[in-house]
JSON list of C-alpha atoms in Angstrom, two decimals:
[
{"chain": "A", "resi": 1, "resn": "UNK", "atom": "CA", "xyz": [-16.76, 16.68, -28.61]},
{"chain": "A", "resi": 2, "resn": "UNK", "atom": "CA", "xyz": [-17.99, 13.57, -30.53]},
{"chain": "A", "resi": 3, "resn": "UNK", "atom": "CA", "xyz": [-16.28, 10.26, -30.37]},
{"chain": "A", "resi": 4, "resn": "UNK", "atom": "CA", "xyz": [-14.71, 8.86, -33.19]},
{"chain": "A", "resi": 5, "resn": "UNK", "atom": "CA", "xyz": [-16.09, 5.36, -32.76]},
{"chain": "A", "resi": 6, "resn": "UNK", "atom": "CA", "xyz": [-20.14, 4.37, -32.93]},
{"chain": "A", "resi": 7, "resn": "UNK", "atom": "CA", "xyz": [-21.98, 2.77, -30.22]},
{"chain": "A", "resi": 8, "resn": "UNK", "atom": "CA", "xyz": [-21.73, -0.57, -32.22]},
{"chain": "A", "resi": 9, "resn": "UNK", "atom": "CA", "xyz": [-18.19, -0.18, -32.48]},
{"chain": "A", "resi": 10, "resn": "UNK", "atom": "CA", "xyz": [-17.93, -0.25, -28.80]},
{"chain": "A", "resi": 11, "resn": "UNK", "atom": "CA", "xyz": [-20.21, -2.52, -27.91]},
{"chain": "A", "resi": 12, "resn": "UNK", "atom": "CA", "xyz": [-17.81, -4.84, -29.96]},
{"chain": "A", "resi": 13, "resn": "UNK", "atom": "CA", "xyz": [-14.88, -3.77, -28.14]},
{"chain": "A", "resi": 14, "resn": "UNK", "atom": "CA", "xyz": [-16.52, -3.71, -24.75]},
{"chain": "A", "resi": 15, "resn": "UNK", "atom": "CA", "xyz": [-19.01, -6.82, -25.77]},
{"chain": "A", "resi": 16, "resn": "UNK", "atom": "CA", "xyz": [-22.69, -6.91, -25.87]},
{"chain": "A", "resi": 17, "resn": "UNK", "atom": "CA", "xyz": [-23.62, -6.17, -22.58]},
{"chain": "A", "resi": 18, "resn": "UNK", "atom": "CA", "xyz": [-26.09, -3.66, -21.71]},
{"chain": "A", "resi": 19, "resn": "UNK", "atom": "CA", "xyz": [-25.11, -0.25, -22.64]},
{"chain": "A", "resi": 20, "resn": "UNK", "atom": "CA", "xyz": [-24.99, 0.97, -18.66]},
{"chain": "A", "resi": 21, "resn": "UNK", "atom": "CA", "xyz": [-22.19, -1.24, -18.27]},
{"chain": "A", "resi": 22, "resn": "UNK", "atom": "CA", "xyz": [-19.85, 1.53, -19.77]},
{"chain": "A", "resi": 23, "resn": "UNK", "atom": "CA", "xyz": [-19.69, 3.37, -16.91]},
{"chain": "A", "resi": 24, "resn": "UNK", "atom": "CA", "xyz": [-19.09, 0.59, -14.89]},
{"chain": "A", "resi": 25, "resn": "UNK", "atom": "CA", "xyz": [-16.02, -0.06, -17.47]},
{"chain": "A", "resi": 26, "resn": "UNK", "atom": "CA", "xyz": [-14.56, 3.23, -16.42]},
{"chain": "A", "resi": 27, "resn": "UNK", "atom": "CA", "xyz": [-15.46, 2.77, -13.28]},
{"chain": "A", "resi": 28, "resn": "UNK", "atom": "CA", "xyz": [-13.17, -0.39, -13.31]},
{"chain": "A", "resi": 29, "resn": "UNK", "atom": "CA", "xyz": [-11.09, 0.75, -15.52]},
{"chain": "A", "resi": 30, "resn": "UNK", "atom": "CA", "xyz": [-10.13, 4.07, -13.14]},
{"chain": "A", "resi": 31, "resn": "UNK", "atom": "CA", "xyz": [-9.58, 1.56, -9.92]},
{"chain": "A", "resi": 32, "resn": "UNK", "atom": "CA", "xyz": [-7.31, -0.66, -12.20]},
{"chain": "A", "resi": 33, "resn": "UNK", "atom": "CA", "xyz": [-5.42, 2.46, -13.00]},
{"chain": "A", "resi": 34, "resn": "UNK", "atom": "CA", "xyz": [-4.57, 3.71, -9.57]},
{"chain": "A", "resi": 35, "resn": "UNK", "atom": "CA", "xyz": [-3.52, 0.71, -8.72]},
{"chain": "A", "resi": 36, "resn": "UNK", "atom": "CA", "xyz": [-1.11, -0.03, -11.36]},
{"chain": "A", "resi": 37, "resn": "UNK", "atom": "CA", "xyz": [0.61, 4.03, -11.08]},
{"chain": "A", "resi": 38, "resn": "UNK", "atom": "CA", "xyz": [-0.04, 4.61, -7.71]},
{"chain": "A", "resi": 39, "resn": "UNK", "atom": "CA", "xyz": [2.98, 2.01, -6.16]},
{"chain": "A", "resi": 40, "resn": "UNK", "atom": "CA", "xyz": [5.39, 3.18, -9.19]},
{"chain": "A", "resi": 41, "resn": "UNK", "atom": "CA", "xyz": [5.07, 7.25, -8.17]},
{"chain": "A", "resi": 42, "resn": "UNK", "atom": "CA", "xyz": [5.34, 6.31, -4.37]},
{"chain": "A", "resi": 43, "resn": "UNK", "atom": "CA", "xyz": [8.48, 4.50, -5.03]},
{"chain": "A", "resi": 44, "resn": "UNK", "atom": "CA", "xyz": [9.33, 7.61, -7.35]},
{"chain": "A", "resi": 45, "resn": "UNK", "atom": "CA", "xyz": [8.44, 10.07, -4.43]},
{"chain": "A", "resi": 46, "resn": "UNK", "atom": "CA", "xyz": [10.62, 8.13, -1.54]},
{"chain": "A", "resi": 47, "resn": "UNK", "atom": "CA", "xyz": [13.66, 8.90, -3.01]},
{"chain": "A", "resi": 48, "resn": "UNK", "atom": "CA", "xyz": [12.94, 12.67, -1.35]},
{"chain": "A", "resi": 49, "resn": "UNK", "atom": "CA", "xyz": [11.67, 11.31, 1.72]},
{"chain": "A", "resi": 50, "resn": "UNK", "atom": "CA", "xyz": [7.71, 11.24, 0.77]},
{"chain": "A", "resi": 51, "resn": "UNK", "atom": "CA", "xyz": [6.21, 7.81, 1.70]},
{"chain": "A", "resi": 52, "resn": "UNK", "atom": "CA", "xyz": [3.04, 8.86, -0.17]},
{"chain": "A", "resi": 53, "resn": "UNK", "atom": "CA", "xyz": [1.80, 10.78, -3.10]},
{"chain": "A", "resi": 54, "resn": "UNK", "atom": "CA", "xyz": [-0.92, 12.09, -0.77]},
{"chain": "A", "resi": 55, "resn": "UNK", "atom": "CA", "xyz": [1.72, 13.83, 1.09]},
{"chain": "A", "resi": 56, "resn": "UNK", "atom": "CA", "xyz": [2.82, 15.70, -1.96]},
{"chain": "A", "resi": 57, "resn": "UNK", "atom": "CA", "xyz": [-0.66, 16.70, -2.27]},
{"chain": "A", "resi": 58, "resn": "UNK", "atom": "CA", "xyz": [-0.70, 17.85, 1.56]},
{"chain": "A", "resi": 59, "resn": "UNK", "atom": "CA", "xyz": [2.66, 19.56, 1.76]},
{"chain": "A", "resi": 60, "resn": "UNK", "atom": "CA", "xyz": [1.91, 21.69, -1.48]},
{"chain": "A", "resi": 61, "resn": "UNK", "atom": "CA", "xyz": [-1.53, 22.93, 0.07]},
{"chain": "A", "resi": 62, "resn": "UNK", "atom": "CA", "xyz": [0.17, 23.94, 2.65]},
{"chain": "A", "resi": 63, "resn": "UNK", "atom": "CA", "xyz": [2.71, 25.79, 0.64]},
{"chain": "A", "resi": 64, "resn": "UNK", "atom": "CA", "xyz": [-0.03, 27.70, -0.87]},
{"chain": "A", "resi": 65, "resn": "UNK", "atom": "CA", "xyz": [-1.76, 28.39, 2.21]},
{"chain": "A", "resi": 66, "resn": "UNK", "atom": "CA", "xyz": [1.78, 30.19, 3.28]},
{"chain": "A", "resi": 67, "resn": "UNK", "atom": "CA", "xyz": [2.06, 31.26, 7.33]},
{"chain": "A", "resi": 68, "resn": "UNK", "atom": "CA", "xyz": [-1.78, 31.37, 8.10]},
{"chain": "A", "resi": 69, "resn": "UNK", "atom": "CA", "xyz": [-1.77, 27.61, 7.49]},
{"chain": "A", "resi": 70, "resn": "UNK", "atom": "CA", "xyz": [-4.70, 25.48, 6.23]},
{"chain": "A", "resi": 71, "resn": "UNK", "atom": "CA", "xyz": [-7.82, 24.17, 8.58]},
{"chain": "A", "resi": 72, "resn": "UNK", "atom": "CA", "xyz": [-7.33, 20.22, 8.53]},
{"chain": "A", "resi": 73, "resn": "UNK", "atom": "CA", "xyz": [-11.42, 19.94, 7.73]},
{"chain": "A", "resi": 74, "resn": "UNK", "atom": "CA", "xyz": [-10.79, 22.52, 4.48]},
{"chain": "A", "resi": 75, "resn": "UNK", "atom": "CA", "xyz": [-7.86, 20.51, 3.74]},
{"chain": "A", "resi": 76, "resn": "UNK", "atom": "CA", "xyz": [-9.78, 17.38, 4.17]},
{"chain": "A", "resi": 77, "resn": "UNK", "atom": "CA", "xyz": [-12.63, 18.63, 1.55]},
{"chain": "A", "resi": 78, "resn": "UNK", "atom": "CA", "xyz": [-10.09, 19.75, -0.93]},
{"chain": "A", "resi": 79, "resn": "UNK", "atom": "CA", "xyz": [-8.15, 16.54, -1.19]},
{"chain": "A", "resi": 80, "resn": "UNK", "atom": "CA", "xyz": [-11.34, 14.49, -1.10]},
{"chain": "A", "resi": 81, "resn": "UNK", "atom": "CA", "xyz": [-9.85, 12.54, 1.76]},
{"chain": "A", "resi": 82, "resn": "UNK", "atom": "CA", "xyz": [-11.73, 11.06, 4.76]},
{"chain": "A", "resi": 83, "resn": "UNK", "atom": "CA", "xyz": [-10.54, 12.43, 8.19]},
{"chain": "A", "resi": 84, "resn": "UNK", "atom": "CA", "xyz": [-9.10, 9.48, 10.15]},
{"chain": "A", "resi": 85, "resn": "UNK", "atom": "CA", "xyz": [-6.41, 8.81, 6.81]},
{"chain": "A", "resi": 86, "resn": "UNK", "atom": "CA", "xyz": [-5.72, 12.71, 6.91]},
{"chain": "A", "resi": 87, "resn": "UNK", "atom": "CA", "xyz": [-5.35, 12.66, 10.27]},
{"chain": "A", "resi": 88, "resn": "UNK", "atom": "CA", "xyz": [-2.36, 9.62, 9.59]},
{"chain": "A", "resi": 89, "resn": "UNK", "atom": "CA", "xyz": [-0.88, 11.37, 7.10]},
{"chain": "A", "resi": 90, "resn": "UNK", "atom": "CA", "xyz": [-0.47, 14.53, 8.59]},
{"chain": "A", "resi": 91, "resn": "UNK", "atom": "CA", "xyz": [0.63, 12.38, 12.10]},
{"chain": "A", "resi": 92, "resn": "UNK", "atom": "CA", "xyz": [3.27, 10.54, 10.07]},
{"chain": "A", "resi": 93, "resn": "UNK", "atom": "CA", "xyz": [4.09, 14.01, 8.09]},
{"chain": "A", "resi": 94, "resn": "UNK", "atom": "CA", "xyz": [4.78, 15.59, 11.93]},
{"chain": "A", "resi": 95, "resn": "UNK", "atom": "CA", "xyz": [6.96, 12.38, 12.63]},
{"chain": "A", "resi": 96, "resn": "UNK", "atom": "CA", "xyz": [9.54, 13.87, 9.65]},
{"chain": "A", "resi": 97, "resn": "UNK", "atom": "CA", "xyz": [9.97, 17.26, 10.58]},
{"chain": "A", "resi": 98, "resn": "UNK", "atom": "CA", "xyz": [7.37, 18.56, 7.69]},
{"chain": "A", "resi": 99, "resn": "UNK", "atom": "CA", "xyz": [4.43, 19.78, 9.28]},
{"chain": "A", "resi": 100, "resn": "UNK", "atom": "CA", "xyz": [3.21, 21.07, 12.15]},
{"chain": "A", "resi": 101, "resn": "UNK", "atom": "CA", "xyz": [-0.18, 21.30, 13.77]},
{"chain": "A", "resi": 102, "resn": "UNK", "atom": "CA", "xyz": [-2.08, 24.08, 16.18]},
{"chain": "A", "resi": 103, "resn": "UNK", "atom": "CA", "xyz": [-5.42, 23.50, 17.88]},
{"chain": "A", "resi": 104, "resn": "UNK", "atom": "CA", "xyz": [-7.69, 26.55, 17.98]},
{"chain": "A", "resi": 105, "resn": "UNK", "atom": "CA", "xyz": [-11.36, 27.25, 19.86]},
{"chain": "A", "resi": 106, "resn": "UNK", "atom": "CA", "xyz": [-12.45, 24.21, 20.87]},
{"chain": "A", "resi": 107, "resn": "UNK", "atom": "CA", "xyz": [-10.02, 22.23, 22.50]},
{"chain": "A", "resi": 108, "resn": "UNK", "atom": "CA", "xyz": [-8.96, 19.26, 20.04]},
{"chain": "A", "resi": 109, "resn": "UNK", "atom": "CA", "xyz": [-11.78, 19.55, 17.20]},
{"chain": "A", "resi": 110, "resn": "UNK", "atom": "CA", "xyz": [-10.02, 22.24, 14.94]},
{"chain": "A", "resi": 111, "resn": "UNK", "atom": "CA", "xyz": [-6.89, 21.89, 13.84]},
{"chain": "A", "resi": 112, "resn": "UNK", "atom": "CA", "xyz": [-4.88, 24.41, 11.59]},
{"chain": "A", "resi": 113, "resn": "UNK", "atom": "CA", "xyz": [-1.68, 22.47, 9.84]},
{"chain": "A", "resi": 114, "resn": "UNK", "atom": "CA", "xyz": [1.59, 24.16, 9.03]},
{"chain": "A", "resi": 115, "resn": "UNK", "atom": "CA", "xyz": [4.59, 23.72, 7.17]},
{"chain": "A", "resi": 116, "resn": "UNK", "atom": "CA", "xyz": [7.71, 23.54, 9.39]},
{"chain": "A", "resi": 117, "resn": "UNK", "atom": "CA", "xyz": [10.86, 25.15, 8.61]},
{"chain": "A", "resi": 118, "resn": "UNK", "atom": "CA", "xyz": [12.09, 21.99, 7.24]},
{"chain": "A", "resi": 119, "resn": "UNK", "atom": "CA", "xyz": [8.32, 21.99, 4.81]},
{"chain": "A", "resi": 120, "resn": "UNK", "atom": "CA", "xyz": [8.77, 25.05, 3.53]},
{"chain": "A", "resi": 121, "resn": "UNK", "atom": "CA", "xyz": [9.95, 24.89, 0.23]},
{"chain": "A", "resi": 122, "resn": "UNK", "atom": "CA", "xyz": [9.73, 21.05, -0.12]},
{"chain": "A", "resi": 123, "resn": "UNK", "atom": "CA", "xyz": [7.86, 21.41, -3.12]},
{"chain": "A", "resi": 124, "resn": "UNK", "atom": "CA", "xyz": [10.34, 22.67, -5.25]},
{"chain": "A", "resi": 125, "resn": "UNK", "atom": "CA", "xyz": [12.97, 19.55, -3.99]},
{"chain": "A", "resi": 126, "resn": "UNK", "atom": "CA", "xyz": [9.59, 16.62, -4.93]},
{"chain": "A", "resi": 127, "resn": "UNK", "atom": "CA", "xyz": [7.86, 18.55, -7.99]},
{"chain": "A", "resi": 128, "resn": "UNK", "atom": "CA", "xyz": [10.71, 17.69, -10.30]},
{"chain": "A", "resi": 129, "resn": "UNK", "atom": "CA", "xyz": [11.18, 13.77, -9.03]},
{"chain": "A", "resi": 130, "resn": "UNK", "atom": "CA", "xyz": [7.30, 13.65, -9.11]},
{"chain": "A", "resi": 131, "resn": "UNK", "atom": "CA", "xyz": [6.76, 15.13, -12.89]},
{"chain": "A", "resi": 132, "resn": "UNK", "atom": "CA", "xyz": [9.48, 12.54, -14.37]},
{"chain": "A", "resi": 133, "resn": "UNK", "atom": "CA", "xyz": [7.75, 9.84, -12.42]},
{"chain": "A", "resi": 134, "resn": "UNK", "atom": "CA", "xyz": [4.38, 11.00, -14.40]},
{"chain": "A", "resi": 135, "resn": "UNK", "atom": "CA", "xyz": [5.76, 11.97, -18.08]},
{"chain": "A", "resi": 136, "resn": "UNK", "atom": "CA", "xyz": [7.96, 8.30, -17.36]},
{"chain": "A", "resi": 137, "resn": "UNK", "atom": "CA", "xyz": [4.72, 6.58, -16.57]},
{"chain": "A", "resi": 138, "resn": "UNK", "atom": "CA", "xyz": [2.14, 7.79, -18.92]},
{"chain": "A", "resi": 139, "resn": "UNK", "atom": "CA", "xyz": [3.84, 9.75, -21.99]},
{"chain": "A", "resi": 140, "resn": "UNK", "atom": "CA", "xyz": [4.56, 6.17, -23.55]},
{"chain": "A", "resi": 141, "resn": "UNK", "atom": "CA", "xyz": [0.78, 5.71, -23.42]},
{"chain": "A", "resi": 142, "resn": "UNK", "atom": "CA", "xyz": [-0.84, 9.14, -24.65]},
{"chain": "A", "resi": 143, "resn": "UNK", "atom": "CA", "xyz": [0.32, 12.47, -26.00]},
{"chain": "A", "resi": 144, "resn": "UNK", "atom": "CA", "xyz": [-0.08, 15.47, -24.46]},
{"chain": "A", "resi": 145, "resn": "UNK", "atom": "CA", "xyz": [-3.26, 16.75, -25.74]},
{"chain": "A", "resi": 146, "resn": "UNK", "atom": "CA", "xyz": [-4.35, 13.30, -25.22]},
{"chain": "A", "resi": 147, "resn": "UNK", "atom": "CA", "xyz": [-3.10, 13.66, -21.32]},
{"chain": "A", "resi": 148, "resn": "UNK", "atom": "CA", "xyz": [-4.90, 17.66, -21.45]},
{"chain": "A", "resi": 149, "resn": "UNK", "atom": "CA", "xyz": [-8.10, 16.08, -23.31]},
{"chain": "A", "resi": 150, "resn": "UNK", "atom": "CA", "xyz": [-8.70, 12.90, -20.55]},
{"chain": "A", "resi": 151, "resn": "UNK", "atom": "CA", "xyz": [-7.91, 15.76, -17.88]},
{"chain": "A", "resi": 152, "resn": "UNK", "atom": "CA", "xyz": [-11.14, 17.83, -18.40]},
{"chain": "A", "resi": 153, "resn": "UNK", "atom": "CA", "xyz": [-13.34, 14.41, -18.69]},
{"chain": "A", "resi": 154, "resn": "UNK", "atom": "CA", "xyz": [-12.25, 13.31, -15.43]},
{"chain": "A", "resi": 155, "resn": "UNK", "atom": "CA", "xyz": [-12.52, 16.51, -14.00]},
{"chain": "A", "resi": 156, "resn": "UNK", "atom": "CA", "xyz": [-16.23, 16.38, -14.40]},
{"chain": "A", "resi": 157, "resn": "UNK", "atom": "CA", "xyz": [-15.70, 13.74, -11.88]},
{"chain": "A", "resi": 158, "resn": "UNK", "atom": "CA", "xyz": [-14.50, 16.45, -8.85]},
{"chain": "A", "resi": 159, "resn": "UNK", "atom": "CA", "xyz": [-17.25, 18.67, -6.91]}
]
């Protein structure tokens, strides 16, 4: 899809820098992002008891995963996380009652997670809090093929 602005247009919006600097710009400009949204959906998400928006994206793997449960290092890979802050979240997941884990084979290396009793069906009691938090947040500042369109650029992004 071609942009609608020139490469002289944004160089005068960006300034005349090299040309490579643009993907530093969204580089910068994805960091600045997550850090303005990321405190406003946590505070969202604590009114049901998550303390992160990671843990939305843990419990809901889990849900899909259903009663054979989810490897923590397959978990790990799909959420892009490294292990020792998956490892805390699922510990401080455990600590509410969510999840549960279950070492297999050999001794304490694997790890298959679980959704308790009181996990199962979380998702449906955070989805709704979470979505207002995100069409609150961002529908002010793009439409929805706007929200669909930046979707599949930053998907290229993902393995």
């Amino acid at each position: 899809m071609p942009d609608s602005h020139s490469s002289a247009d944004n160089r005068a919006f960006f300034g005349p820098e090299d040309p490579d600097i643009s993907y530093s710009r969204v580089w910068f400009y994805l960091l600045k992002s997550q850090r303005k949204f990321f405190p406003r959906f946590a505070q969202a998400l604590k009114k049901v008891g998550i303390n992160d928006p990671v843990w939305y994206e843990i419990i809901w793997e889990l849900e899909k995963a259903g009663e054979h449960g989810k490897l923590m290092g397959e978990l790990q890979e799909q959420l892009l996380l490294p292990q020792y802050a998956l490892s805390r979240h699922v510990s401080r997941l455990e600590e509410t009652g969510l999840v549960r884990r279950e070492y297999i084979a050999d001794g304490r290396r694997k790890q298959v997670l679980f959704l308790t009793e009181a996990g199962i069906g979380k998702h449906d009691e955070i989805w709704p809090i979470y979505l207002d938090a995100l069409v609150k947040e961002l529908s002010p500042l793009m439409s929805q093929d706007e929200a669909y369109d930046l979707a599949r650029r930053m998907i290229k992004f993902l393995p």
